C-alpha cells in the first residue's frame, strides 16, 4: 500500500480529491508538515502533497528544510502532465507542492501517476 500524506492550507481538500479517485493500492491521510517529514524519513509514508495559496513556498517550507531539495518539487500554479510527474518521481521526488486553487487539476494527476507506478 502506497501512503500519501497531505498538508498545507488545502490539506483536507487534497485528501478528499484523492480519496474520490478510489485508486487501488493508495492510502491518503491528512498530516501536519512536521509529522509528514518524520513519517517520510522513517519510511512510514511514501509521498506528500502540500498546498498553499501560491504553491511556491509555504506548501513545502518545512519539508524542503527537513527532506532537502532533491526530494521536493513545487508546481506553483501550473498543472503538470502525467509524464512530467512520472519523470520527477523517477528522479526521486516524493514531496510535491501546488497552489490550492489547482487542487482539482493537480492532485488527481499526481495520485494517478503514483498509483500506476506502484501497481
mmCIF file with all atom_site columns, C-alpha atoms in Angstrom:
data_model
loop_
_atom_site.group_PDB
_atom_site.id
_atom_site.type_symbol
_atom_site.label_atom_id
_atom_site.label_alt_id
_atom_site.label_comp_id
_atom_site.label_asym_id
_atom_site.label_entity_id
_atom_site.label_seq_id
_atom_site.pdbx_PDB_ins_code
_atom_site.Cartn_x
_atom_site.Cartn_y
_atom_site.Cartn_z
_atom_site.occupancy
_atom_site.B_iso_or_equiv
_atom_site.pdbx_formal_charge
_atom_site.auth_seq_id
_atom_site.auth_comp_id
_atom_site.auth_asym_id
_atom_site.auth_atom_id
_atom_site.pdbx_PDB_model_num
ATOM 1   C CA . UNK A 1 1   ? 0.000   0.000  0.000   1.00 0.00 ? 1   UNK A CA 1
ATOM 2   C CA . UNK A 1 2   ? 1.360   3.404  -1.002  1.00 0.00 ? 2   UNK A CA 1
ATOM 3   C CA . UNK A 1 3   ? 0.797   6.111  1.610   1.00 0.00 ? 3   UNK A CA 1
ATOM 4   C CA . UNK A 1 4   ? 0.220   9.714  0.512   1.00 0.00 ? 4   UNK A CA 1
ATOM 5   C CA . UNK A 1 5   ? 0.118   12.432 3.168   1.00 0.00 ? 5   UNK A CA 1
ATOM 6   C CA . UNK A 1 6   ? -1.487  15.810 2.551   1.00 0.00 ? 6   UNK A CA 1
ATOM 7   C CA . UNK A 1 7   ? -0.658  19.100 4.219   1.00 0.00 ? 7   UNK A CA 1
ATOM 8   C CA . UNK A 1 8   ? -0.886  22.834 3.972   1.00 0.00 ? 8   UNK A CA 1
ATOM 9   C CA . UNK A 1 9   ? -3.840  25.164 3.600   1.00 0.00 ? 9   UNK A CA 1
ATOM 10  C CA . UNK A 1 10  ? -5.865  22.810 1.384   1.00 0.00 ? 10  UNK A CA 1
ATOM 11  C CA . UNK A 1 11  ? -4.884  19.512 3.019   1.00 0.00 ? 11  UNK A CA 1
ATOM 12  C CA . UNK A 1 12  ? -8.464  18.376 3.602   1.00 0.00 ? 12  UNK A CA 1
ATOM 13  C CA . UNK A 1 13  ? -9.494  19.163 0.036   1.00 0.00 ? 13  UNK A CA 1
ATOM 14  C CA . UNK A 1 14  ? -6.477  17.328 -1.400  1.00 0.00 ? 14  UNK A CA 1
ATOM 15  C CA . UNK A 1 15  ? -7.213  14.252 0.716   1.00 0.00 ? 15  UNK A CA 1
ATOM 16  C CA . UNK A 1 16  ? -10.867 14.261 -0.364  1.00 0.00 ? 16  UNK A CA 1
ATOM 17  C CA . UNK A 1 17  ? -9.915  14.700 -4.023  1.00 0.00 ? 17  UNK A CA 1
ATOM 18  C CA . UNK A 1 18  ? -7.502  11.752 -3.924  1.00 0.00 ? 18  UNK A CA 1
ATOM 19  C CA . UNK A 1 19  ? -9.914  9.548  -1.958  1.00 0.00 ? 19  UNK A CA 1
ATOM 20  C CA . UNK A 1 20  ? -12.669 10.157 -4.542  1.00 0.00 ? 20  UNK A CA 1
ATOM 21  C CA . UNK A 1 21  ? -10.419 8.626  -7.208  1.00 0.00 ? 21  UNK A CA 1
ATOM 22  C CA . UNK A 1 22  ? -10.624 5.239  -5.426  1.00 0.00 ? 22  UNK A CA 1
ATOM 23  C CA . UNK A 1 23  ? -7.168  4.232  -6.615  1.00 0.00 ? 23  UNK A CA 1
ATOM 24  C CA . UNK A 1 24  ? -6.118  0.675  -5.793  1.00 0.00 ? 24  UNK A CA 1
ATOM 25  C CA . UNK A 1 25  ? -3.127  0.445  -3.501  1.00 0.00 ? 25  UNK A CA 1
ATOM 26  C CA . UNK A 1 26  ? -3.235  4.108  -2.452  1.00 0.00 ? 26  UNK A CA 1
ATOM 27  C CA . UNK A 1 27  ? -3.976  5.286  1.079   1.00 0.00 ? 27  UNK A CA 1
ATOM 28  C CA . UNK A 1 28  ? -4.238  9.007  1.800   1.00 0.00 ? 28  UNK A CA 1
ATOM 29  C CA . UNK A 1 29  ? -4.153  10.782 5.154   1.00 0.00 ? 29  UNK A CA 1
ATOM 30  C CA . UNK A 1 30  ? -4.155  14.394 6.342   1.00 0.00 ? 30  UNK A CA 1
ATOM 31  C CA . UNK A 1 31  ? -0.980  15.408 8.170   1.00 0.00 ? 31  UNK A CA 1
ATOM 32  C CA . UNK A 1 32  ? 0.973   18.317 9.561   1.00 0.00 ? 32  UNK A CA 1
ATOM 33  C CA . UNK A 1 33  ? 4.178   19.330 7.804   1.00 0.00 ? 33  UNK A CA 1
ATOM 34  C CA . UNK A 1 34  ? 6.457   18.200 10.630  1.00 0.00 ? 34  UNK A CA 1
ATOM 35  C CA . UNK A 1 35  ? 4.692   14.862 11.102  1.00 0.00 ? 35  UNK A CA 1
ATOM 36  C CA . UNK A 1 36  ? 4.809   14.227 7.356   1.00 0.00 ? 36  UNK A CA 1
ATOM 37  C CA . UNK A 1 37  ? 8.549   14.876 7.215   1.00 0.00 ? 37  UNK A CA 1
ATOM 38  C CA . UNK A 1 38  ? 9.176   12.474 10.083  1.00 0.00 ? 38  UNK A CA 1
ATOM 39  C CA . UNK A 1 39  ? 6.988   9.765  8.533   1.00 0.00 ? 39  UNK A CA 1
ATOM 40  C CA . UNK A 1 40  ? 8.617   10.143 5.116   1.00 0.00 ? 40  UNK A CA 1
ATOM 41  C CA . UNK A 1 41  ? 12.087  9.938  6.627   1.00 0.00 ? 41  UNK A CA 1
ATOM 42  C CA . UNK A 1 42  ? 11.114  6.865  8.687   1.00 0.00 ? 42  UNK A CA 1
ATOM 43  C CA . UNK A 1 43  ? 9.559   5.082  5.698   1.00 0.00 ? 43  UNK A CA 1
ATOM 44  C CA . UNK A 1 44  ? 6.060   5.264  7.220   1.00 0.00 ? 44  UNK A CA 1
ATOM 45  C CA . UNK A 1 45  ? 4.765   7.267  4.245   1.00 0.00 ? 45  UNK A CA 1
ATOM 46  C CA . UNK A 1 46  ? 5.744   7.470  0.597   1.00 0.00 ? 46  UNK A CA 1
ATOM 47  C CA . UNK A 1 47  ? 4.622   10.851 -0.751  1.00 0.00 ? 47  UNK A CA 1
ATOM 48  C CA . UNK A 1 48  ? 3.472   14.267 0.435   1.00 0.00 ? 48  UNK A CA 1
ATOM 49  C CA . UNK A 1 49  ? 1.164   16.689 -1.367  1.00 0.00 ? 49  UNK A CA 1
ATOM 50  C CA . UNK A 1 50  ? 1.277   20.187 0.098   1.00 0.00 ? 50  UNK A CA 1
ATOM 51  C CA . UNK A 1 51  ? -0.724  23.272 -0.755  1.00 0.00 ? 51  UNK A CA 1
ATOM 52  C CA . UNK A 1 52  ? -0.605  26.978 -0.084  1.00 0.00 ? 52  UNK A CA 1
ATOM 53  C CA . UNK A 1 53  ? -2.117  29.992 -1.794  1.00 0.00 ? 53  UNK A CA 1
ATOM 54  C CA . UNK A 1 54  ? 0.591   30.240 -4.461  1.00 0.00 ? 54  UNK A CA 1
ATOM 55  C CA . UNK A 1 55  ? 2.100   26.763 -4.341  1.00 0.00 ? 55  UNK A CA 1
ATOM 56  C CA . UNK A 1 56  ? 5.537   28.310 -4.312  1.00 0.00 ? 56  UNK A CA 1
ATOM 57  C CA . UNK A 1 57  ? 6.866   28.468 -0.775  1.00 0.00 ? 57  UNK A CA 1
ATOM 58  C CA . UNK A 1 58  ? 4.718   27.642 2.207   1.00 0.00 ? 58  UNK A CA 1
ATOM 59  C CA . UNK A 1 59  ? 3.385   24.472 0.563   1.00 0.00 ? 59  UNK A CA 1
ATOM 60  C CA . UNK A 1 60  ? 6.757   22.802 1.133   1.00 0.00 ? 60  UNK A CA 1
ATOM 61  C CA . UNK A 1 61  ? 8.716   25.021 3.527   1.00 0.00 ? 61  UNK A CA 1
ATOM 62  C CA . UNK A 1 62  ? 9.160   22.556 6.378   1.00 0.00 ? 62  UNK A CA 1
ATOM 63  C CA . UNK A 1 63  ? 9.533   19.551 4.065   1.00 0.00 ? 63  UNK A CA 1
ATOM 64  C CA . UNK A 1 64  ? 12.164  21.311 1.971   1.00 0.00 ? 64  UNK A CA 1
ATOM 65  C CA . UNK A 1 65  ? 14.160  22.102 5.089   1.00 0.00 ? 65  UNK A CA 1
ATOM 66  C CA . UNK A 1 66  ? 13.953  18.578 6.508   1.00 0.00 ? 66  UNK A CA 1
ATOM 67  C CA . UNK A 1 67  ? 13.956  16.438 3.354   1.00 0.00 ? 67  UNK A CA 1
ATOM 68  C CA . UNK A 1 68  ? 16.180  18.537 1.097   1.00 0.00 ? 68  UNK A CA 1
ATOM 69  C CA . UNK A 1 69  ? 15.615  19.892 -2.377  1.00 0.00 ? 69  UNK A CA 1
ATOM 70  C CA . UNK A 1 70  ? 16.387  16.549 -4.039  1.00 0.00 ? 70  UNK A CA 1
ATOM 71  C CA . UNK A 1 71  ? 13.119  15.133 -2.640  1.00 0.00 ? 71  UNK A CA 1
ATOM 72  C CA . UNK A 1 72  ? 10.920  18.183 -3.273  1.00 0.00 ? 72  UNK A CA 1
ATOM 73  C CA . UNK A 1 73  ? 9.267   19.887 -6.221  1.00 0.00 ? 73  UNK A CA 1
ATOM 74  C CA . UNK A 1 74  ? 6.686   22.629 -6.466  1.00 0.00 ? 74  UNK A CA 1
ATOM 75  C CA . UNK A 1 75  ? 4.425   23.135 -9.441  1.00 0.00 ? 75  UNK A CA 1
ATOM 76  C CA . UNK A 1 76  ? 3.356   26.541 -8.200  1.00 0.00 ? 76  UNK A CA 1
ATOM 77  C CA . UNK A 1 77  ? 0.139   27.318 -10.017 1.00 0.00 ? 77  UNK A CA 1
ATOM 78  C CA . UNK A 1 78  ? 0.871   25.244 -13.112 1.00 0.00 ? 78  UNK A CA 1
ATOM 79  C CA . UNK A 1 79  ? -0.764  21.918 -13.933 1.00 0.00 ? 79  UNK A CA 1
ATOM 80  C CA . UNK A 1 80  ? 1.719   19.136 -14.737 1.00 0.00 ? 80  UNK A CA 1
ATOM 81  C CA . UNK A 1 81  ? 1.252   16.326 -17.203 1.00 0.00 ? 81  UNK A CA 1
ATOM 82  C CA . UNK A 1 82  ? 1.453   12.701 -16.114 1.00 0.00 ? 82  UNK A CA 1
ATOM 83  C CA . UNK A 1 83  ? 4.768   12.423 -17.972 1.00 0.00 ? 83  UNK A CA 1
ATOM 84  C CA . UNK A 1 84  ? 6.213   15.347 -16.002 1.00 0.00 ? 84  UNK A CA 1
ATOM 85  C CA . UNK A 1 85  ? 5.116   13.846 -12.683 1.00 0.00 ? 85  UNK A CA 1
ATOM 86  C CA . UNK A 1 86  ? 6.441   10.422 -13.665 1.00 0.00 ? 86  UNK A CA 1
ATOM 87  C CA . UNK A 1 87  ? 9.836   11.902 -14.575 1.00 0.00 ? 87  UNK A CA 1
ATOM 88  C CA . UNK A 1 88  ? 10.017  13.774 -11.256 1.00 0.00 ? 88  UNK A CA 1
ATOM 89  C CA . UNK A 1 89  ? 9.178   10.643 -9.280  1.00 0.00 ? 89  UNK A CA 1
ATOM 90  C CA . UNK A 1 90  ? 11.773  8.768  -11.322 1.00 0.00 ? 90  UNK A CA 1
ATOM 91  C CA . UNK A 1 91  ? 14.289  11.404 -10.229 1.00 0.00 ? 91  UNK A CA 1
ATOM 92  C CA . UNK A 1 92  ? 13.463  10.726 -6.574  1.00 0.00 ? 92  UNK A CA 1
ATOM 93  C CA . UNK A 1 93  ? 10.906  13.414 -5.829  1.00 0.00 ? 93  UNK A CA 1
ATOM 94  C CA . UNK A 1 94  ? 8.463   12.438 -3.067  1.00 0.00 ? 94  UNK A CA 1
ATOM 95  C CA . UNK A 1 95  ? 7.212   15.832 -1.950  1.00 0.00 ? 95  UNK A CA 1
ATOM 96  C CA . UNK A 1 96  ? 5.042   17.969 -4.216  1.00 0.00 ? 96  UNK A CA 1
ATOM 97  C CA . UNK A 1 97  ? 3.632   21.448 -3.702  1.00 0.00 ? 97  UNK A CA 1
ATOM 98  C CA . UNK A 1 98  ? 0.993   23.333 -5.634  1.00 0.00 ? 98  UNK A CA 1
ATOM 99  C CA . UNK A 1 99  ? -1.476  26.183 -5.344  1.00 0.00 ? 99  UNK A CA 1
ATOM 100 C CA . UNK A 1 100 ? -4.721  25.445 -3.564  1.00 0.00 ? 100 UNK A CA 1
ATOM 101 C CA . UNK A 1 101 ? -6.682  26.862 -6.491  1.00 0.00 ? 101 UNK A CA 1
ATOM 102 C CA . UNK A 1 102 ? -5.266  23.986 -8.589  1.00 0.00 ? 102 UNK A CA 1
ATOM 103 C CA . UNK A 1 103 ? -6.197  21.087 -6.281  1.00 0.00 ? 103 UNK A CA 1
ATOM 104 C CA . UNK A 1 104 ? -8.862  19.655 -8.612  1.00 0.00 ? 104 UNK A CA 1
ATOM 105 C CA . UNK A 1 105 ? -6.434  19.646 -11.536 1.00 0.00 ? 105 UNK A CA 1
ATOM 106 C CA . UNK A 1 106 ? -3.096  18.727 -9.936  1.00 0.00 ? 106 UNK A CA 1
ATOM 107 C CA . UNK A 1 107 ? -3.888  16.250 -7.149  1.00 0.00 ? 107 UNK A CA 1
ATOM 108 C CA . UNK A 1 108 ? -5.525  13.687 -9.489  1.00 0.00 ? 108 UNK A CA 1
ATOM 109 C CA . UNK A 1 109 ? -2.601  13.805 -11.918 1.00 0.00 ? 109 UNK A CA 1
ATOM 110 C CA . UNK A 1 110 ? -0.047  13.163 -9.175  1.00 0.00 ? 110 UNK A CA 1
ATOM 111 C CA . UNK A 1 111 ? -2.157  10.493 -7.471  1.00 0.00 ? 111 UNK A CA 1
ATOM 112 C CA . UNK A 1 112 ? -2.812  8.589  -10.703 1.00 0.00 ? 112 UNK A CA 1
ATOM 113 C CA . UNK A 1 113 ? 0.884   8.534  -11.570 1.00 0.00 ? 113 UNK A CA 1
ATOM 114 C CA . UNK A 1 114 ? 1.749   7.301  -8.083  1.00 0.00 ? 114 UNK A CA 1
ATOM 115 C CA . UNK A 1 115 ? -0.892  4.558  -8.313  1.00 0.00 ? 115 UNK A CA 1
ATOM 116 C CA . UNK A 1 116 ? 0.269   3.483  -11.783 1.00 0.00 ? 116 UNK A CA 1
ATOM 117 C CA . UNK A 1 117 ? 3.934   3.337  -10.726 1.00 0.00 ? 117 UNK A CA 1
ATOM 118 C CA . UNK A 1 118 ? 3.137   1.233  -7.686  1.00 0.00 ? 118 UNK A CA 1
ATOM 119 C CA . UNK A 1 119 ? 0.574   -1.113 -9.262  1.00 0.00 ? 119 UNK A CA 1
#
